[in-house]
mmCIF file of C-alpha atoms (C1' of nucleotides) in Angstrom:
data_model
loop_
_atom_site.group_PDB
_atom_site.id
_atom_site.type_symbol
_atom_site.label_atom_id
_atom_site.label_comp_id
_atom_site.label_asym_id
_atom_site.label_seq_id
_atom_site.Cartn_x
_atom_site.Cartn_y
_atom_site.Cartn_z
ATOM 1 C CA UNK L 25 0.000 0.000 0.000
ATOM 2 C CA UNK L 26 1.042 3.125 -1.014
ATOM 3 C CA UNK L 27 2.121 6.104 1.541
ATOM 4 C CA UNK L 28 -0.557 8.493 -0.147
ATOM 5 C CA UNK L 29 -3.020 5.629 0.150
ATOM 6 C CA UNK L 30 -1.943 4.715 3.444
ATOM 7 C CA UNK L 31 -2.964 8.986 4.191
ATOM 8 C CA UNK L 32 -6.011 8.782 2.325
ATOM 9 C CA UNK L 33 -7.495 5.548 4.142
ATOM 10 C CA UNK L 34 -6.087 7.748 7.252
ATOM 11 C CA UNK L 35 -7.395 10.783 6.520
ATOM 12 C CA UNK L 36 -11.189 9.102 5.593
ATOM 13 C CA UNK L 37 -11.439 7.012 8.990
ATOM 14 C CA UNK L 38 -9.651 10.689 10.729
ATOM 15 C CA UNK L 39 -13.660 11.913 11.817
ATOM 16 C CA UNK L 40 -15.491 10.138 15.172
ATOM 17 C CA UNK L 41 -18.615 10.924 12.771
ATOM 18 C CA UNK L 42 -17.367 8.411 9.927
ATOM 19 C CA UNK L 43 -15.869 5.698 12.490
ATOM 20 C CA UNK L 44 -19.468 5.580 14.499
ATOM 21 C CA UNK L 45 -21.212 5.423 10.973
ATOM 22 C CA UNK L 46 -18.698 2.217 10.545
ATOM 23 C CA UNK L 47 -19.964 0.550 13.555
ATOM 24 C CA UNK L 48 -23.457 1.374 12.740
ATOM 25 C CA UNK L 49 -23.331 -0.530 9.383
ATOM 26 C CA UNK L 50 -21.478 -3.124 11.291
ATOM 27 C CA UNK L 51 -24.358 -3.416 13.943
ATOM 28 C CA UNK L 52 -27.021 -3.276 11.360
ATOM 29 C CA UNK L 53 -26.279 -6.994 9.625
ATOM 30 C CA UNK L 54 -24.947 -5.389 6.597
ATOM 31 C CA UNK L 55 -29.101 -3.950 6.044
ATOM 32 C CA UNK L 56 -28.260 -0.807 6.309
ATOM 33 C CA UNK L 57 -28.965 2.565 3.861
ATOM 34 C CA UNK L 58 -28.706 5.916 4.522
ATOM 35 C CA UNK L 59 -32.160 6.666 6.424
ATOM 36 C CA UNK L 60 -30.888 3.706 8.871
ATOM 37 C CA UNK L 61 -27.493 5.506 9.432
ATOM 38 C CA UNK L 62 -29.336 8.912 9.741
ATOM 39 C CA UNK L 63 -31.493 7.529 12.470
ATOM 40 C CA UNK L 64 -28.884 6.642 14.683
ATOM 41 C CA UNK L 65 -27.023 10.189 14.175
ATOM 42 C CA UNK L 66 -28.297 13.669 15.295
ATOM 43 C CA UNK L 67 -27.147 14.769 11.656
ATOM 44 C CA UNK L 68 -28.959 15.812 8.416
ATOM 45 C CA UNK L 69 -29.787 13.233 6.320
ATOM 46 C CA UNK L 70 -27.661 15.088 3.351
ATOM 47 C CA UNK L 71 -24.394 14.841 6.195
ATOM 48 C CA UNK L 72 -24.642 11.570 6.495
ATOM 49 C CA UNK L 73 -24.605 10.727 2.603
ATOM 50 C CA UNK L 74 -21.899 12.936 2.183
ATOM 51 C CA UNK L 75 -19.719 11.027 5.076
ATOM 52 C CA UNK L 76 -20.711 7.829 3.191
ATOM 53 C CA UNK L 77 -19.473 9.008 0.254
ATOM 54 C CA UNK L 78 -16.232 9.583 1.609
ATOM 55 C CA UNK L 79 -16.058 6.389 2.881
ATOM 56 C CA UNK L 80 -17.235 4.789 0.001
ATOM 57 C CA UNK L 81 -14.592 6.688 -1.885
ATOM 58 C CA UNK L 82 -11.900 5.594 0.165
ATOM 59 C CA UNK L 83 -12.904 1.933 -0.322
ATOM 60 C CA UNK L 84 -14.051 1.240 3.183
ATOM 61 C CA UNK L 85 -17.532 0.676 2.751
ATOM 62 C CA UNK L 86 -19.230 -0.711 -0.313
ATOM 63 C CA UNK L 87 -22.811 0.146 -1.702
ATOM 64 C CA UNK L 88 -25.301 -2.096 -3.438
ATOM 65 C CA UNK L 89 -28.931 -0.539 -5.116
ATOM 66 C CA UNK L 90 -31.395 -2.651 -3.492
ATOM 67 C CA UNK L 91 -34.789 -0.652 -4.479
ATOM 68 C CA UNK L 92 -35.438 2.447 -4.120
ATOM 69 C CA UNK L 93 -32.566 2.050 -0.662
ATOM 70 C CA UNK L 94 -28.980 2.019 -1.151
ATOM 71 C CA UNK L 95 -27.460 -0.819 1.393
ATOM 72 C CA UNK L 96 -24.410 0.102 2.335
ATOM 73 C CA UNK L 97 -21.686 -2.788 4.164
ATOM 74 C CA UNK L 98 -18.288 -2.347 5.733
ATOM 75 C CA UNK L 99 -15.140 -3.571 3.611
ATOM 76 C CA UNK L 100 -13.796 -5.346 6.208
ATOM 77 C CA UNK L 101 -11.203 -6.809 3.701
ATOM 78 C CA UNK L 102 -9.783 -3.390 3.153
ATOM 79 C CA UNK L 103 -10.236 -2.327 6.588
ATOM 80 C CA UNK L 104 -7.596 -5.471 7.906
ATOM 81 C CA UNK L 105 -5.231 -4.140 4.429
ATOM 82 C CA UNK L 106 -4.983 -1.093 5.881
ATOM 83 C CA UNK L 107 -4.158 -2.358 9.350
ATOM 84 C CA UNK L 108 -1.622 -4.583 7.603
ATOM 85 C CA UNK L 109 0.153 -1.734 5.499
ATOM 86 C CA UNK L 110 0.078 0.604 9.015
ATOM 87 C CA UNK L 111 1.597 -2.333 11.370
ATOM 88 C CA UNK L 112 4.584 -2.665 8.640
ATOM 89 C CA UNK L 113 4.804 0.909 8.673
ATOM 90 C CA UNK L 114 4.860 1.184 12.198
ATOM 91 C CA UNK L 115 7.153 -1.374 12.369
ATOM 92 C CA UNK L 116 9.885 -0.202 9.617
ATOM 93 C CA UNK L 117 9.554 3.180 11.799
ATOM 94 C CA UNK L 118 10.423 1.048 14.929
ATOM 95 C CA UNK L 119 13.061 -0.921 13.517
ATOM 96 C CA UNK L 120 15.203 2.252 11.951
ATOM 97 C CA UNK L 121 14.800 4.102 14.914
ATOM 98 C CA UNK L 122 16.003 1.019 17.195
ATOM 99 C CA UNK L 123 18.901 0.230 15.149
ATOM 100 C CA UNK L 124 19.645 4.075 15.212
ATOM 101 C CA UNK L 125 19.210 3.767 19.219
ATOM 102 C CA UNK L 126 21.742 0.828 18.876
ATOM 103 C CA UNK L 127 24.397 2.904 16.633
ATOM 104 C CA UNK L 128 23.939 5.524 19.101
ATOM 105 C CA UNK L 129 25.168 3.096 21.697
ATOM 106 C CA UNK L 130 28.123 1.945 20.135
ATOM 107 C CA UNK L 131 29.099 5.738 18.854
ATOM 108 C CA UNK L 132 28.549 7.211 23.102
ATOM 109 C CA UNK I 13 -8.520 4.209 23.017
ATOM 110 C CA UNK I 14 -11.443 5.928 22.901
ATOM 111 C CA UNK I 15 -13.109 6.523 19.673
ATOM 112 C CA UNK I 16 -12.761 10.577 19.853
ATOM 113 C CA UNK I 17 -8.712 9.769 20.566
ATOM 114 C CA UNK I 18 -8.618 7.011 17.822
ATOM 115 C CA UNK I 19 -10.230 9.226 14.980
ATOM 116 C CA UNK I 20 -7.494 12.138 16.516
ATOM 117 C CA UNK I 21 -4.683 10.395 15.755
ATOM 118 C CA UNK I 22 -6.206 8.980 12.647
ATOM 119 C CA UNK I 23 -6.353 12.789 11.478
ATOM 120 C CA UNK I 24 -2.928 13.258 12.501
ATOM 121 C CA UNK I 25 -1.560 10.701 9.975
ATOM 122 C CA UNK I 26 -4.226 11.443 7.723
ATOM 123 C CA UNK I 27 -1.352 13.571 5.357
ATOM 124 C CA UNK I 28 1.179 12.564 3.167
ATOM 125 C CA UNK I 29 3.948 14.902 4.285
ATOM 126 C CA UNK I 30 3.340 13.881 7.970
ATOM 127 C CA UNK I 31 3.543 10.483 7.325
ATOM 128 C CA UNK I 32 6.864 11.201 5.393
ATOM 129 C CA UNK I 33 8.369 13.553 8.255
ATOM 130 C CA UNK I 34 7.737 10.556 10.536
ATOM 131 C CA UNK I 35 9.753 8.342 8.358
ATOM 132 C CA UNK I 36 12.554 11.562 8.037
ATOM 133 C CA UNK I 37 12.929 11.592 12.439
ATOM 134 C CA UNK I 38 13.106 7.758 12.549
ATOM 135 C CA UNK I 39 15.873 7.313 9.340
ATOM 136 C CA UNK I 40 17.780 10.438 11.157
ATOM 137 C CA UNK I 41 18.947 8.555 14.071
ATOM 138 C CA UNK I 42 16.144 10.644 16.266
ATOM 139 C CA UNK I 43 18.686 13.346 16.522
ATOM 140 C CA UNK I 44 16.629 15.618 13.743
ATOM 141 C CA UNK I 45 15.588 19.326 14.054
ATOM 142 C CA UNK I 46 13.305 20.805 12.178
ATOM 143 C CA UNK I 47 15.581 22.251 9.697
ATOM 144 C CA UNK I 48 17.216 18.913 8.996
ATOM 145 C CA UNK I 49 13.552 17.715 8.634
ATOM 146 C CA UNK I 50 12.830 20.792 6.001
ATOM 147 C CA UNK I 51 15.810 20.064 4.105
ATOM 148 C CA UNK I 52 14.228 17.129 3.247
ATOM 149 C CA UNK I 53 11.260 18.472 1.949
ATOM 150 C CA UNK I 54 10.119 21.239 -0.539
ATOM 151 C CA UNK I 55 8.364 22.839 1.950
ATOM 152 C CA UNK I 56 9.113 26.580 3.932
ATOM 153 C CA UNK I 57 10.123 25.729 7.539
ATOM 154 C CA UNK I 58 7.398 27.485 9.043
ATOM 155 C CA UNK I 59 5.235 24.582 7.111
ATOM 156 C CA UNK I 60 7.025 21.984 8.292
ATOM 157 C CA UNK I 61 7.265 23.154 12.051
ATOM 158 C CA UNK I 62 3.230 23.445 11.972
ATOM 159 C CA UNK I 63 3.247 19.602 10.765
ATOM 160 C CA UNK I 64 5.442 19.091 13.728
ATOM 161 C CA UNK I 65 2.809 20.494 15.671
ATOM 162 C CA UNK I 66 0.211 18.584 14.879
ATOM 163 C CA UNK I 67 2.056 15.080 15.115
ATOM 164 C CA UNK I 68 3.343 16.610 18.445
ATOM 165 C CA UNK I 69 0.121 17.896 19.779
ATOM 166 C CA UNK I 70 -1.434 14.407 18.598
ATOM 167 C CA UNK I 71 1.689 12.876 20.841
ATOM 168 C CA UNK I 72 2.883 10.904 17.659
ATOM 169 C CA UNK I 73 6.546 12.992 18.321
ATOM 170 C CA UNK I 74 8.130 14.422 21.162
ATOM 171 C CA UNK I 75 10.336 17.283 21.452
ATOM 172 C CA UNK I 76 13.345 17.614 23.590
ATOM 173 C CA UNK I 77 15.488 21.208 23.771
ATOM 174 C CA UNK I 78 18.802 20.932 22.778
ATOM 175 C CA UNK I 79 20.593 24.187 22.527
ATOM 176 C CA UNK I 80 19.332 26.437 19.703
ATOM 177 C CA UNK I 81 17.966 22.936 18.399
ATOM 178 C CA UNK I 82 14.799 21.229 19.071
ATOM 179 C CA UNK I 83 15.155 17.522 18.768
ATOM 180 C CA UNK I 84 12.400 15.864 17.690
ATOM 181 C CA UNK I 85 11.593 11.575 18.215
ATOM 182 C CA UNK I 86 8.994 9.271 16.615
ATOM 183 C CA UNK I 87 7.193 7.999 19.652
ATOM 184 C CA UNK I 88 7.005 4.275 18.470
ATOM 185 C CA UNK I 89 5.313 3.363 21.626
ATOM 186 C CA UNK I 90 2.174 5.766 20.996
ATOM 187 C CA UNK I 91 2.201 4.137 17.480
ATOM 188 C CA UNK I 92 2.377 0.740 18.822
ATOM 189 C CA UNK I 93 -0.625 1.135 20.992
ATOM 190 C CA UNK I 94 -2.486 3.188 18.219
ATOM 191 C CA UNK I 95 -2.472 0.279 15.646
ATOM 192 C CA UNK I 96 -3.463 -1.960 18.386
ATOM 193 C CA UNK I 97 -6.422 -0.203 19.393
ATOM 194 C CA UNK I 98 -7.051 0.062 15.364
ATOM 195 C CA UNK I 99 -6.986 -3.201 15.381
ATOM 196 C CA UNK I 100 -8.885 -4.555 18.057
ATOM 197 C CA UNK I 101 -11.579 -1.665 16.599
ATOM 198 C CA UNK I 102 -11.620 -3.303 13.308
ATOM 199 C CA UNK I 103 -11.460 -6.816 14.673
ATOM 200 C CA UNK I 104 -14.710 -5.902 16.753
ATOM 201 C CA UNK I 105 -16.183 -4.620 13.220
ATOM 202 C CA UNK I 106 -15.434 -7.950 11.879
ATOM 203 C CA UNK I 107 -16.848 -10.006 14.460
ATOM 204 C CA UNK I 108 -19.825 -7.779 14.175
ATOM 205 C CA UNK I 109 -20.194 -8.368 10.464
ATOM 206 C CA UNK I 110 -19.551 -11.893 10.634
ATOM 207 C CA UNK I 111 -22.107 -13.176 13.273
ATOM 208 C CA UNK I 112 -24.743 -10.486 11.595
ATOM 209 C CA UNK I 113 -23.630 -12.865 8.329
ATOM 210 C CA UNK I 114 -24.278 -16.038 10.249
ATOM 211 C CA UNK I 115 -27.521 -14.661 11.097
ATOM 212 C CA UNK I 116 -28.805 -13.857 7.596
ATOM 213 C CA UNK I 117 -27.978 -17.083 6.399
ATOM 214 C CA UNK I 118 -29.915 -18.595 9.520
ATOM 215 C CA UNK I 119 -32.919 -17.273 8.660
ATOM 216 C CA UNK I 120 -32.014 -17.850 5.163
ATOM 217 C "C1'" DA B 2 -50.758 7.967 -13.261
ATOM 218 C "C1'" DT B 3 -49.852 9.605 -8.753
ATOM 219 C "C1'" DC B 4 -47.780 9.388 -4.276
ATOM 220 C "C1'" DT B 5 -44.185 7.995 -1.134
ATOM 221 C "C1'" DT B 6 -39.628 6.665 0.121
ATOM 222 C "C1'" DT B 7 -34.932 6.948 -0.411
ATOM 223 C "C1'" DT B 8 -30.947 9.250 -1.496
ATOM 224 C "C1'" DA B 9 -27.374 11.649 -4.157
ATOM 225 C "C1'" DT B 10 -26.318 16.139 -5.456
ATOM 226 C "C1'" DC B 11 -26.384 21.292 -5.475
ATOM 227 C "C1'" DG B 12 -25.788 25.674 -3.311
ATOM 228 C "C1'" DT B 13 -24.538 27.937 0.783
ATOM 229 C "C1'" DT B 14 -22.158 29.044 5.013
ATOM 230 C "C1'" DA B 15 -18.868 28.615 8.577
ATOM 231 C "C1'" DT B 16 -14.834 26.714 10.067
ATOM 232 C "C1'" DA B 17 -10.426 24.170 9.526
ATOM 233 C "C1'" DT B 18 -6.376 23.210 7.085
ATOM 234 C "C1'" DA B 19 -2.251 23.948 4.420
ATOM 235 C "C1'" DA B 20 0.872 26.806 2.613
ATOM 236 C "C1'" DC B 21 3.763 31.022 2.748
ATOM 237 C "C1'" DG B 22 6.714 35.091 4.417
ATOM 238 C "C1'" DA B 23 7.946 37.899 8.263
ATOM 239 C "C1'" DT B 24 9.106 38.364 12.898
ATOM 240 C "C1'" DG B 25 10.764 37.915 17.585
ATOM 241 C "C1'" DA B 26 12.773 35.127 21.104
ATOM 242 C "C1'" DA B 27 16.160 32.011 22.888
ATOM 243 C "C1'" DA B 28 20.598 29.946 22.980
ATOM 244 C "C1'" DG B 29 25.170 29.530 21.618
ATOM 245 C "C1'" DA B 30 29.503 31.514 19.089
ATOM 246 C "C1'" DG B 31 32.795 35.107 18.196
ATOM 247 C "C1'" DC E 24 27.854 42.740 23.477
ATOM 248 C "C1'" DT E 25 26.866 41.434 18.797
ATOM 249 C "C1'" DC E 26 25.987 37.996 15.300
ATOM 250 C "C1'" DT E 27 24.153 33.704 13.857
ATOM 251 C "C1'" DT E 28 21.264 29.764 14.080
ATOM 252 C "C1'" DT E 29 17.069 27.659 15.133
ATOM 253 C "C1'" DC E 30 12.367 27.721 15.455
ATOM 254 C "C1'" DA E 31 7.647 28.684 17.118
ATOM 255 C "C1'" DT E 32 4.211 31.900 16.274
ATOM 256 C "C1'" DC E 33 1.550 35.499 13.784
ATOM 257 C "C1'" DG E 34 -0.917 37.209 9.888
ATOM 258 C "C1'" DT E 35 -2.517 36.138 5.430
ATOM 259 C "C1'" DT E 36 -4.442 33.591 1.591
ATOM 260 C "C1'" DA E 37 -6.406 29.819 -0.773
ATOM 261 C "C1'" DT E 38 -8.541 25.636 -0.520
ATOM 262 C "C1'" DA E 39 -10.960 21.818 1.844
ATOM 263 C "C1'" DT E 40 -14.203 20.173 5.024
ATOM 264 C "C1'" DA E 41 -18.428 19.805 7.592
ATOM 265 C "C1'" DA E 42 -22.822 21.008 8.242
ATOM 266 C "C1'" DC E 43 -27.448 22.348 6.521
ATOM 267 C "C1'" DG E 44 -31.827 22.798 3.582
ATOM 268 C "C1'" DA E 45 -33.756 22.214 -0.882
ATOM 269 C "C1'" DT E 46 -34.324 19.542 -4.813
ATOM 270 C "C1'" DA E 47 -34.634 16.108 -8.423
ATOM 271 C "C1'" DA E 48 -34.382 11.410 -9.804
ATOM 272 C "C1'" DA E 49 -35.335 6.583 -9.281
ATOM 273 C "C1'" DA E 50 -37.918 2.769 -7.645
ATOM 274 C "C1'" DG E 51 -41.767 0.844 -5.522
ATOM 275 C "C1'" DA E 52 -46.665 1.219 -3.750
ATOM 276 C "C1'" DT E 53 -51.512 2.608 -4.333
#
DNA sequence: ATCTTTTATCGTTATATAACGATGAAAGAG
DNA sequence: CTCTTTCATCGTTATATAACGATAAAAGAT
């Protein structure tokens, strides 16, 4: 995964608005459209869609015309990617900075 | 983590540049200032010292005084607990999603 | 054919963010 | 004491985001 993606995904899960929508769909057996989502939030039903939307265009949730409703589901495949790609991240981070700590060492 | 905390820090790393100072402190042997970190970036300093800010304010970095210099440090252990409490939040998701899954194709 | 439900999109407003240059303060060097 | 280096902060500007109400389109119901 790419550091911009990595930023995006970061930056689209980065609102307490769009991770409580995330447990919402989660909660709601993958039945879930807009009106559901809106009904558990003190927002406007236009906020809500646009907070999807961001979501959806960051690949975390996926959408499926069922009617005249729009179920939304959570891309829990993506969501465990992203963990993935920030762990190694994390982890490259730790292990530069550790072997920095350890040339440090040897140097003082 | 709380959820408030979690999207926080989420908005923190939610921009390429910050994600890329991050990987500047650790590769400099966490013995950067900001300077060093701006010569690594076409970016004016005052730029990159406000990114500072925010990774510092969301207690991704710390600072320590060092003369004229301020040294700045990836704070792997704030990271470390971060992605956990990512990933105990998307794990919770899944197992959400999953027995909502099982229960659907219950009923059938 | 008409009405209702659902929802994305538009237009607007207020606020936040990202970028810059300029500046002043603090600490060390000459 | 004066000069330099480092850097956070201020003021500004442009853009992005978050929120809202209004609206139109699509699908189903009557």
């Amino acid at each position: 995964m790419e550091k911009d993606d990595l930023a995006g995904m970061m930056r689209a899960l980065g609102h307490p608005v769009r991770l409580e929508i995330l447990a919402i769909l989660a909660k709601s057996a993958n039945n879930c459209c807009c009106n559901d989502v809106t009904d558990c939030l003190s927002l406007a039903q236009s906020t809500v869609s646009q907070h999807l939307k961001v979501l959806l265009d960051a690949g975390v949730i996926e959408r499926e015309a069922k009617g005249t409703r729009n179920n939304y589901r959570v891309r829990t495949d993506r969501l465990t990617a992203f963990n993935s790609a920030f762990s190694g991240y994390v982890h490259d981070l730790d292990a530069q900075t550790s072997s920095c700590d350890r040339t440090l060492e040897a140097a003082g």
